[in-house]
Short mmCIF file of C-alpha atoms in Angstrom, two decimals:
data_model
loop_
_atom_site.label_atom_id
_atom_site.label_comp_id
_atom_site.label_asym_id
_atom_site.label_seq_id
_atom_site.Cartn_x
_atom_site.Cartn_y
_atom_site.Cartn_z
CA MET A 1 11.43 -18.19 41.75
CA ALA A 2 12.74 -16.02 39.02
CA ASP A 3 11.26 -17.02 35.72
CA PRO A 4 13.50 -19.16 33.22
CA PRO A 5 15.18 -16.64 30.64
CA TRP A 6 12.45 -18.06 28.43
CA ALA A 7 9.39 -17.46 29.68
CA PRO A 8 7.52 -14.22 28.39
CA LEU A 9 6.69 -11.44 30.30
CA LEU A 10 2.23 -11.09 29.91
CA LEU A 11 1.40 -7.57 30.35
CA GLU A 12 -1.79 -6.17 30.16
CA PRO A 13 -2.00 -2.58 30.08
CA ALA A 14 -4.63 -1.25 32.29
CA LEU A 15 -7.28 1.34 30.65
CA ALA A 16 -6.68 4.07 32.91
CA ASP A 17 -2.57 4.00 31.97
CA PRO A 18 -2.13 1.79 29.04
CA TRP A 19 1.53 2.84 29.34
CA ALA A 20 2.03 2.36 32.73
CA GLY A 21 3.74 -1.50 31.52
CA ALA A 22 6.90 0.65 29.52
CA SER A 23 9.35 1.21 32.44
CA GLN A 24 8.49 -3.64 32.96
CA LEU A 25 8.87 -3.68 29.02
CA GLU A 26 11.92 -1.79 28.61
CA GLN A 27 13.66 -3.67 31.09
CA ALA A 28 12.40 -7.24 30.44
CA TRP A 29 14.08 -5.69 26.89
CA ALA A 30 17.16 -4.95 29.26
CA GLN A 31 17.57 -8.61 29.86
CA GLN A 32 17.03 -9.38 25.85
CA ARG A 33 13.64 -11.39 26.85
CA LEU A 34 9.62 -11.83 25.23
CA VAL A 35 6.61 -9.61 26.58
CA ALA A 36 3.79 -10.69 25.57
CA LEU A 37 1.92 -7.14 25.09
CA ALA A 38 -2.06 -8.11 25.97
CA GLY A 39 -4.76 -6.23 25.87
CA PRO A 40 -7.79 -5.54 28.60
CA GLY A 41 -9.44 -8.74 28.87
CA GLN A 42 -6.76 -10.75 26.11
CA GLN A 43 -5.28 -12.50 28.64
CA GLY A 44 -6.80 -15.63 27.86
CA GLU A 45 -6.46 -14.98 24.29
CA MET A 46 -2.48 -14.91 24.64
CA ALA A 47 -2.36 -17.54 26.98
CA GLN A 48 -3.80 -19.99 24.55
CA ALA A 49 -1.58 -18.67 22.22
CA LEU A 50 1.20 -18.84 23.77
CA GLY A 51 0.30 -22.05 25.79
CA GLY A 52 2.45 -24.05 24.42
CA ALA A 53 6.25 -26.64 26.32
CA PRO A 54 8.51 -24.81 27.73
CA ARG A 55 11.00 -26.13 24.85
CA GLU A 56 9.59 -24.35 21.51
CA LEU A 57 8.68 -21.34 23.91
CA GLY A 58 12.80 -21.41 24.53
CA ALA A 59 13.15 -21.79 21.04
CA LEU A 60 12.21 -17.92 20.73
CA ALA A 61 14.91 -16.71 22.54
CA ARG A 62 16.85 -16.83 19.55
CA PHE A 63 14.85 -13.79 18.72
CA GLY A 64 16.01 -12.39 21.65
CA ALA A 65 14.36 -8.85 23.00
CA ALA A 66 10.55 -9.45 21.22
CA VAL A 67 7.14 -8.73 21.79
CA VAL A 68 4.40 -10.32 21.21
CA VAL A 69 1.36 -8.50 20.58
CA GLY A 70 -2.51 -8.11 18.05
CA SER A 71 -2.87 -7.21 14.59
CA GLY A 72 -6.69 -7.37 13.36
CA GLY A 73 -9.94 -8.90 15.11
CA SER A 74 -12.36 -7.27 12.06
CA ALA A 75 -12.34 -10.18 10.36
CA GLY A 76 -11.39 -13.52 10.10
CA GLY A 77 -10.51 -13.01 14.79
CA ARG A 78 -7.28 -11.81 15.56
CA HIS A 79 -3.69 -12.66 15.40
CA TRP A 80 -0.73 -13.32 17.88
CA CYS A 81 2.08 -11.61 16.13
CA LEU A 82 5.73 -12.32 17.00
CA GLN A 83 8.16 -9.37 16.50
CA PRO A 84 11.94 -8.96 17.70
CA LEU A 85 12.52 -5.52 18.94
CA ALA A 86 15.75 -5.66 16.34
CA HIS A 87 12.09 -5.29 13.45
CA LEU A 88 10.82 -2.03 15.48
CA GLN A 89 14.21 -0.47 15.68
CA ALA A 90 14.97 -0.43 12.38
CA SER A 91 10.82 0.04 11.39
CA ALA A 92 11.63 3.00 13.51
CA GLU A 93 15.04 3.69 11.86
CA ALA A 94 13.30 4.05 8.31
CA SER A 95 10.39 6.37 10.06
CA ALA A 96 13.91 8.18 10.88
CA ALA A 97 14.58 8.69 7.39
CA TRP A 98 11.32 9.75 6.18
CA LEU A 99 11.36 12.72 8.99
CA VAL A 100 15.53 13.73 7.67
CA ALA A 101 13.74 13.99 4.27
CA LEU A 102 11.11 16.59 5.66
CA GLY A 103 13.90 18.56 7.24
CA LEU A 104 13.28 17.32 10.55
CA GLU A 105 15.45 15.81 13.23
CA PRO A 106 14.02 13.19 14.55
CA SER A 107 16.42 13.08 18.34
CA ALA A 108 15.22 16.33 18.67
CA CYS A 109 11.03 15.62 18.56
CA LEU A 110 9.15 15.42 21.10
CA HIS A 111 6.90 12.08 19.89
CA LEU A 112 3.90 12.06 21.59
CA ASP A 113 1.43 9.11 22.64
CA PRO A 114 -2.79 8.79 22.80
CA LEU A 115 -3.05 4.82 21.50
CA PRO A 116 -2.18 1.55 23.97
CA LEU A 117 1.04 -0.24 23.96
CA HIS A 118 -0.52 -3.14 23.34
CA HIS A 119 -1.73 -1.65 19.78
CA VAL A 120 1.63 -1.76 17.29
CA SER A 121 0.56 1.72 16.69
CA GLY A 122 1.41 2.74 19.93
CA LEU A 123 4.03 1.59 20.59
CA LEU A 124 6.63 2.38 18.07
CA PRO A 125 6.68 5.62 19.30
CA LEU A 126 7.79 4.74 22.23
CA VAL A 127 10.49 2.49 19.81
CA ARG A 128 11.12 5.46 17.43
CA ALA A 129 11.70 8.09 20.62
CA ARG A 130 14.43 5.84 22.95
CA HIS A 131 15.78 5.06 19.12
CA TRP A 132 16.34 7.97 17.80
CA GLY A 133 17.55 9.65 21.79
CA GLY A 134 14.35 11.74 21.52
CA GLU A 135 10.97 12.82 24.02
CA TRP A 136 7.96 9.91 23.89
CA ARG A 137 5.24 10.96 26.25
CA GLY A 138 1.65 9.32 26.66
CA LEU A 139 -1.29 11.37 26.20
CA ALA A 140 -4.25 9.93 28.73
CA PRO A 141 -7.09 8.42 27.02
CA ALA A 142 -9.70 10.43 29.11
CA LEU A 143 -7.80 13.75 28.27
CA LEU A 144 -8.77 12.79 24.65
CA ARG A 145 -12.89 12.25 25.64
CA ARG A 146 -12.11 16.04 27.66
CA PRO A 147 -10.05 17.63 24.53
CA ASP A 148 -11.40 20.63 25.82
CA GLU A 149 -8.05 20.28 28.84
CA LEU A 150 -6.09 18.88 26.45
CA PRO A 151 -3.98 22.83 25.26
CA GLN A 152 -3.79 22.80 29.06
CA ALA A 153 -2.40 19.75 31.00
CA CYS A 154 0.39 18.99 27.80
CA PRO A 155 1.27 22.54 26.48
CA LEU A 156 2.99 22.50 23.49
CA PRO A 157 7.31 23.16 23.06
CA ARG A 158 7.22 26.24 20.78
CA ASP A 159 10.99 24.77 20.38
CA ARG A 160 10.48 21.07 19.17
CA PRO A 161 9.33 19.50 16.46
CA VAL A 162 6.15 17.63 18.23
CA LEU A 163 4.94 14.28 16.38
CA LEU A 164 1.48 12.97 16.92
CA SER A 165 0.11 9.88 16.33
CA LEU A 166 -3.99 9.06 16.42
CA VAL A 167 -6.76 6.98 14.73
CA PRO A 168 -8.83 8.59 13.40
CA THR A 169 -11.76 8.78 15.84
CA GLN A 170 -9.88 10.44 17.92
CA LEU A 171 -8.93 13.22 14.96
CA ALA A 172 -12.86 13.77 14.74
CA ARG A 173 -12.72 13.86 18.63
CA LEU A 174 -10.50 16.21 18.59
CA MET A 175 -11.69 17.97 16.03
CA ALA A 176 -14.99 18.49 17.18
CA SER A 177 -13.45 21.75 20.04
CA PRO A 178 -12.46 24.22 18.22
CA ALA A 179 -9.59 24.54 21.49
CA ALA A 180 -7.60 21.28 20.56
CA THR A 181 -7.99 21.63 17.07
CA ALA A 182 -5.14 25.26 18.26
CA TRP A 183 -3.35 22.69 19.77
CA LEU A 184 -3.63 20.15 16.51
CA ALA A 185 -2.52 23.10 14.79
CA GLY A 186 0.82 23.00 16.34
CA CYS A 187 2.19 20.13 15.84
CA THR A 188 4.93 19.52 13.52
CA VAL A 189 3.64 15.66 12.01
CA ILE A 190 0.64 13.74 12.78
CA TRP A 191 0.01 10.41 11.99
CA VAL A 192 -3.05 9.45 10.98
CA GLY A 193 -3.24 4.85 10.46
CA GLY A 194 -5.14 2.35 11.45
CA ALA A 195 -8.36 2.99 9.69
CA GLY A 196 -9.27 5.24 6.38
CA LEU A 197 -9.29 8.71 7.16
CA PRO A 198 -13.00 9.93 6.37
CA ALA A 199 -13.10 12.38 3.63
CA PRO A 200 -14.78 14.74 4.95
CA LEU A 201 -12.40 14.41 8.21
CA ALA A 202 -9.83 15.68 5.67
CA ALA A 203 -12.11 18.21 4.31
CA ALA A 204 -12.30 19.71 7.76
CA ALA A 205 -8.66 19.04 8.32
CA ARG A 206 -7.60 20.62 5.89
CA ARG A 207 -9.23 23.83 5.76
CA ALA A 208 -7.65 24.24 10.51
CA GLY A 209 -4.49 23.83 8.72
CA LEU A 210 -3.54 20.82 10.32
CA PRO A 211 -0.38 18.69 9.68
CA LEU A 212 -2.33 14.59 8.27
CA ALA A 213 -0.19 12.27 7.92
CA PRO A 214 -2.11 9.83 7.35
CA CYS A 215 0.00 6.01 6.99
CA TYR A 216 -0.56 3.06 6.09
CA GLY A 217 0.94 -0.21 7.65
CA ALA A 218 0.54 -3.58 10.10
CA THR A 219 1.60 -5.26 13.04
CA GLU A 220 3.04 -7.75 10.38
CA THR A 221 5.47 -5.68 8.92
CA ALA A 222 6.55 -3.32 12.35
CA ALA A 223 4.32 -0.68 11.36
CA MET A 224 4.30 1.69 9.32
CA VAL A 225 4.88 0.62 5.70
CA CYS A 226 4.11 4.27 3.60
CA ALA A 227 3.09 7.66 4.62
CA LEU A 228 1.70 10.79 2.94
CA PRO A 229 3.93 14.26 3.91
CA PRO A 230 2.08 16.88 5.70
CA GLN A 231 2.67 19.41 2.67
CA ARG A 232 1.72 17.32 -0.04
CA PHE A 233 -1.83 15.99 2.28
CA LEU A 234 -2.73 20.31 1.98
CA ALA A 235 -2.33 20.31 -0.21
CA GLY A 236 -5.13 18.07 -1.45
CA ALA A 237 -3.22 14.49 -2.21
CA ALA A 238 -5.53 11.70 -1.38
CA GLY A 239 -3.56 8.46 0.54
CA CYS A 240 -1.08 7.14 1.99
CA GLY A 241 1.80 7.96 0.24
CA GLU A 242 4.33 6.24 -1.07
CA PRO A 243 6.42 3.85 0.43
CA LEU A 244 9.30 3.90 3.18
CA ALA A 245 12.94 3.49 1.67
CA ASP A 246 13.46 -0.06 3.68
CA LEU A 247 10.99 -2.09 1.33
CA ALA A 248 9.43 -2.78 -1.11
CA LEU A 249 5.20 -2.41 -2.31
CA ARG A 250 3.50 -4.51 -4.93
CA LEU A 251 -0.20 -5.24 -6.11
CA ASP A 252 -1.16 -9.00 -6.61
CA GLY A 253 -2.99 -8.57 -10.31
CA ALA A 254 -5.30 -11.21 -9.36
CA THR A 255 -7.27 -9.26 -6.00
CA GLY A 256 -5.65 -6.26 -5.92
CA ALA A 257 -3.82 -7.37 -2.09
CA VAL A 258 -0.77 -5.24 -1.01
CA GLU A 259 1.99 -6.50 -0.89
CA VAL A 260 5.11 -5.88 1.46
CA ARG A 261 8.49 -8.03 1.28
CA CYS A 262 11.21 -6.19 3.93
CA GLY A 263 13.54 -6.63 6.27
CA ARG A 264 10.73 -6.32 9.49
CA LEU A 265 8.70 -8.85 8.46
CA SER A 266 7.23 -10.87 11.85
CA PRO A 267 9.09 -13.83 11.89
CA GLY A 268 5.20 -16.12 12.21
CA ARG A 269 2.55 -16.04 13.68
CA MET A 270 1.45 -17.79 17.97
CA VAL A 271 -0.36 -20.29 17.84
CA ALA A 272 -0.73 -22.63 21.35
CA GLY A 273 3.02 -22.01 21.82
CA ARG A 274 4.19 -22.93 17.88
CA LEU A 275 5.66 -19.91 16.16
CA GLN A 276 4.06 -20.37 12.32
CA PRO A 277 5.90 -18.76 10.03
CA LEU A 278 4.05 -15.92 8.08
CA PRO A 279 2.33 -17.13 4.41
CA LEU A 280 4.99 -15.88 1.86
CA GLN A 281 4.37 -15.14 -2.14
CA PRO A 282 7.11 -16.76 -3.95
CA GLY A 283 9.98 -14.22 -4.02
CA GLY A 284 9.13 -13.36 0.26
CA TRP A 285 6.40 -10.40 -0.02
CA TRP A 286 3.81 -11.35 2.92
CA ARG A 287 0.30 -10.67 1.21
CA SER A 288 -1.99 -8.14 3.35
CA GLY A 289 -5.73 -8.52 3.68
CA ASP A 290 -5.94 -5.04 1.74
CA ALA A 291 -6.73 -4.04 -1.55
CA GLY A 292 -5.04 -1.62 -2.79
CA ARG A 293 -4.30 1.30 -6.26
CA LEU A 294 -1.22 2.36 -7.23
CA GLY A 295 -1.58 6.46 -8.47
CA SER A 296 0.34 9.29 -8.47
CA GLU A 297 0.50 10.25 -5.25
CA GLY A 298 2.37 6.45 -3.82
CA LEU A 299 -1.10 4.66 -1.92
CA GLU A 300 -4.68 4.48 -2.61
CA VAL A 301 -6.47 1.86 0.15
CA LEU A 302 -9.22 0.92 -0.63
CA GLY A 303 -11.30 -1.82 1.45
CA ARG A 304 -10.53 -5.64 3.25
CA LEU A 305 -10.57 -7.96 0.95
CA ASP A 306 -12.69 -10.39 3.38
CA GLY A 307 -15.34 -7.27 3.54
CA ALA A 308 -15.76 -7.16 -0.03
CA LEU A 309 -19.13 -7.49 -1.94
CA HIS A 310 -19.74 -9.69 -4.67
CA SER A 311 -22.84 -8.16 -6.35
CA GLY A 312 -24.42 -8.90 -9.45
CA GLY A 313 -20.86 -9.20 -11.25
CA GLU A 314 -19.22 -6.65 -9.52
CA THR A 315 -16.36 -6.15 -6.88
CA VAL A 316 -17.62 -3.32 -3.71
CA PHE A 317 -15.23 -2.07 -0.56
CA PRO A 318 -17.98 -1.07 1.61
CA GLU A 319 -15.10 1.36 3.59
CA ARG A 320 -15.09 3.40 0.17
CA LEU A 321 -19.16 3.39 -0.01
CA GLU A 322 -18.96 5.26 3.13
CA GLU A 323 -16.78 7.38 2.76
CA ARG A 324 -18.76 8.94 -0.13
CA LEU A 325 -21.89 8.40 2.28
CA GLN A 326 -19.99 10.14 5.03
CA GLU A 327 -19.12 13.23 2.66
CA GLN A 328 -21.71 14.06 0.64
CA ALA A 329 -24.05 13.40 3.79
CA ALA A 330 -21.37 16.17 5.62
CA ARG A 331 -22.62 18.31 2.64
CA ALA A 332 -26.43 17.87 2.39
CA GLY A 333 -26.06 19.32 6.50
CA ALA A 334 -27.07 15.59 7.50
CA GLY A 335 -26.40 15.03 11.50
CA VAL A 336 -24.06 10.92 10.44
CA GLU A 337 -22.25 10.51 13.65
CA ALA A 338 -21.24 6.90 12.67
CA LEU A 339 -21.62 4.68 8.87
CA LEU A 340 -21.36 0.97 8.53
CA LEU A 341 -22.27 -0.92 4.93
CA LEU A 342 -22.60 -4.89 5.58
CA ALA A 343 -23.35 -7.50 3.49
CA ARG A 344 -25.68 -9.50 2.78
CA PRO A 345 -26.88 -12.47 0.85
CA ASP A 346 -29.08 -12.39 -2.51
CA PRO A 347 -31.00 -14.82 -4.63
CA GLU A 348 -30.49 -13.16 -7.70
CA TRP A 349 -27.09 -10.39 -6.75
CA GLY A 350 -25.07 -12.63 -4.67
CA GLU A 351 -24.65 -10.60 -2.17
CA HIS A 352 -26.56 -6.66 -1.62
CA LEU A 353 -25.42 -3.94 1.14
CA VAL A 354 -26.89 -2.98 4.19
CA ALA A 355 -27.10 -0.13 5.84
CA LEU A 356 -26.27 0.77 10.20
CA VAL A 357 -26.60 4.63 11.15
CA ARG A 358 -26.49 6.08 14.17
CA PRO A 359 -28.27 10.31 14.03
CA ARG A 360 -25.98 12.29 16.04
CA GLN A 361 -26.97 12.64 18.92
CA GLY A 362 -30.35 15.46 19.42
CA GLY A 363 -30.72 14.15 15.39
CA ASP A 364 -34.49 12.96 14.06
CA GLY A 365 -33.50 9.42 12.90
CA ALA A 366 -35.95 8.62 10.47
CA GLU A 367 -35.72 11.82 8.46
CA LEU A 368 -31.88 11.51 7.96
CA LEU A 369 -32.59 8.21 6.67
CA GLY A 370 -34.75 9.42 4.24
CA VAL A 371 -31.57 12.79 3.21
CA LEU A 372 -29.59 9.18 3.07
CA GLN A 373 -31.65 7.04 0.97
CA ALA A 374 -31.86 10.06 -1.25
CA LEU A 375 -28.68 10.85 -1.51
CA THR A 376 -28.02 7.40 -2.55
CA ALA A 377 -30.81 7.05 -5.48
CA ALA A 378 -28.28 7.52 -8.73
CA TRP A 379 -25.76 5.19 -7.44
CA PRO A 380 -25.31 2.44 -9.01
CA PRO A 381 -27.29 -0.92 -8.32
CA ALA A 382 -24.73 -2.41 -6.70
CA GLU A 383 -23.22 -0.34 -4.55
CA ARG A 384 -26.94 0.93 -3.23
CA PRO A 385 -27.90 0.06 -0.14
CA ARG A 386 -30.85 -1.89 -0.18
CA HIS A 387 -32.31 -1.36 3.59
CA TRP A 388 -31.50 0.79 6.05
CA HIS A 389 -31.67 0.65 9.78
CA LEU A 390 -31.29 2.69 13.27
CA CYS A 391 -28.77 1.61 15.67
CA PRO A 392 -27.93 3.77 18.20
CA SER A 393 -25.23 1.55 19.95
CA LEU A 394 -23.46 2.19 16.78
CA ALA A 395 -19.81 2.60 17.50
CA PRO A 396 -16.19 1.11 16.30
CA THR A 397 -13.37 -0.14 18.55
CA ALA A 398 -11.07 2.06 20.57
CA ALA A 399 -7.87 2.32 18.19
CA GLY A 400 -11.08 3.53 15.11
CA LYS A 401 -11.26 0.02 13.39
CA TRP A 402 -14.79 -1.77 12.61
CA GLU A 403 -15.33 -5.18 14.15
CA ARG A 404 -17.75 -5.51 11.43
CA GLY A 405 -18.18 -9.43 12.41
CA ARG A 406 -20.08 -7.99 15.63
CA TRP A 407 -22.60 -5.72 13.52
CA GLN A 408 -22.72 -8.52 11.96
CA ARG A 409 -24.51 -10.44 14.76
CA TRP A 410 -26.43 -7.75 15.48
CA LEU A 411 -27.67 -7.44 12.11
CA ASP A 412 -28.45 -10.83 11.64
CA SER A 413 -30.87 -10.69 15.17
CA LEU A 414 -32.68 -7.58 14.26
CA GLU A 415 -33.67 -9.41 11.01
CA ALA A 416 -34.10 -12.77 13.36
CA PHE A 417 -37.26 -10.98 14.05
#
């Protein structure tokens, strides 16, 4: 028996081929259906989010072709956002206008996509290419883990622009290979988002002449909010650039939270089969969980507000300190593979920082901790980690995000003994 027209199509792309459901997705959209895109192991959570009465789910048919995709998960739990295809296409039009301003013709571009469809950053390359009339091609995750093979497995055309979307973790992995770095230099635009771009990695990319375009966006905004043109990146500009033409951006005066107003905001989040509208500020502004700063080069993201700590009356953003320490460690020749700063309760200061560190393979962990402590000795007390722990398994997710709650629990178990 065929599914009723309101029944969402639940897809869980395989890890080995995260784009295997692309044709099913597009067929469902052609039938004006809702598609739920769950990541590996997320089907149970998605089923709970969609688990309402048929009449409630049937009301979603008014949005026509649409998706439900996960947002967040690093802190505060995952949200399941509804995004109509029309919103995704509006996002594609905004990024097309950004490319045209760079002198590029979007329909002539090849868009390479190494990100899975169940992330909005992996879904949008497909939508962009289809909406522009360009070409979309997925890059297998296994290939990115063998970067030396990438140039031969995916030779870049010389007769048209190549767009690539990456998270910083993927960029770092590719830049560890001279062959893959040379391949990256053949791209026209490399959008890098999903997490902060570490300063040492940005500096290395500039030395290699890579056309990075650091960007900022969210599932709730149908991906890209702002992006820094590659020419400005290569000239030394930091941050994520100016907002795209179809939206407005501001900062909350009290918290510094990034706020966005646009026509492609998600209609809401799915909770037990019910659509709960996004909480909006007066005037239709959506407040993100990120703190930012607006400067001459546009938006600079300071870090997650739910990850900020308050120490001795100071508000501290661990992500910024992680970037600073990574940069200083790189200059000192210290072999840091991964670094995470977490907040711990402090009876006098309110909270203090604790550092988790994974040395590069073969490195001396104790020696590395000594170097890092020396580098931070002159930092202000609120910003200086109080304790240091080696953590051999420390790593972000495949999407380049830190599951801070997971590593807080790891630290809890360590300190319990």
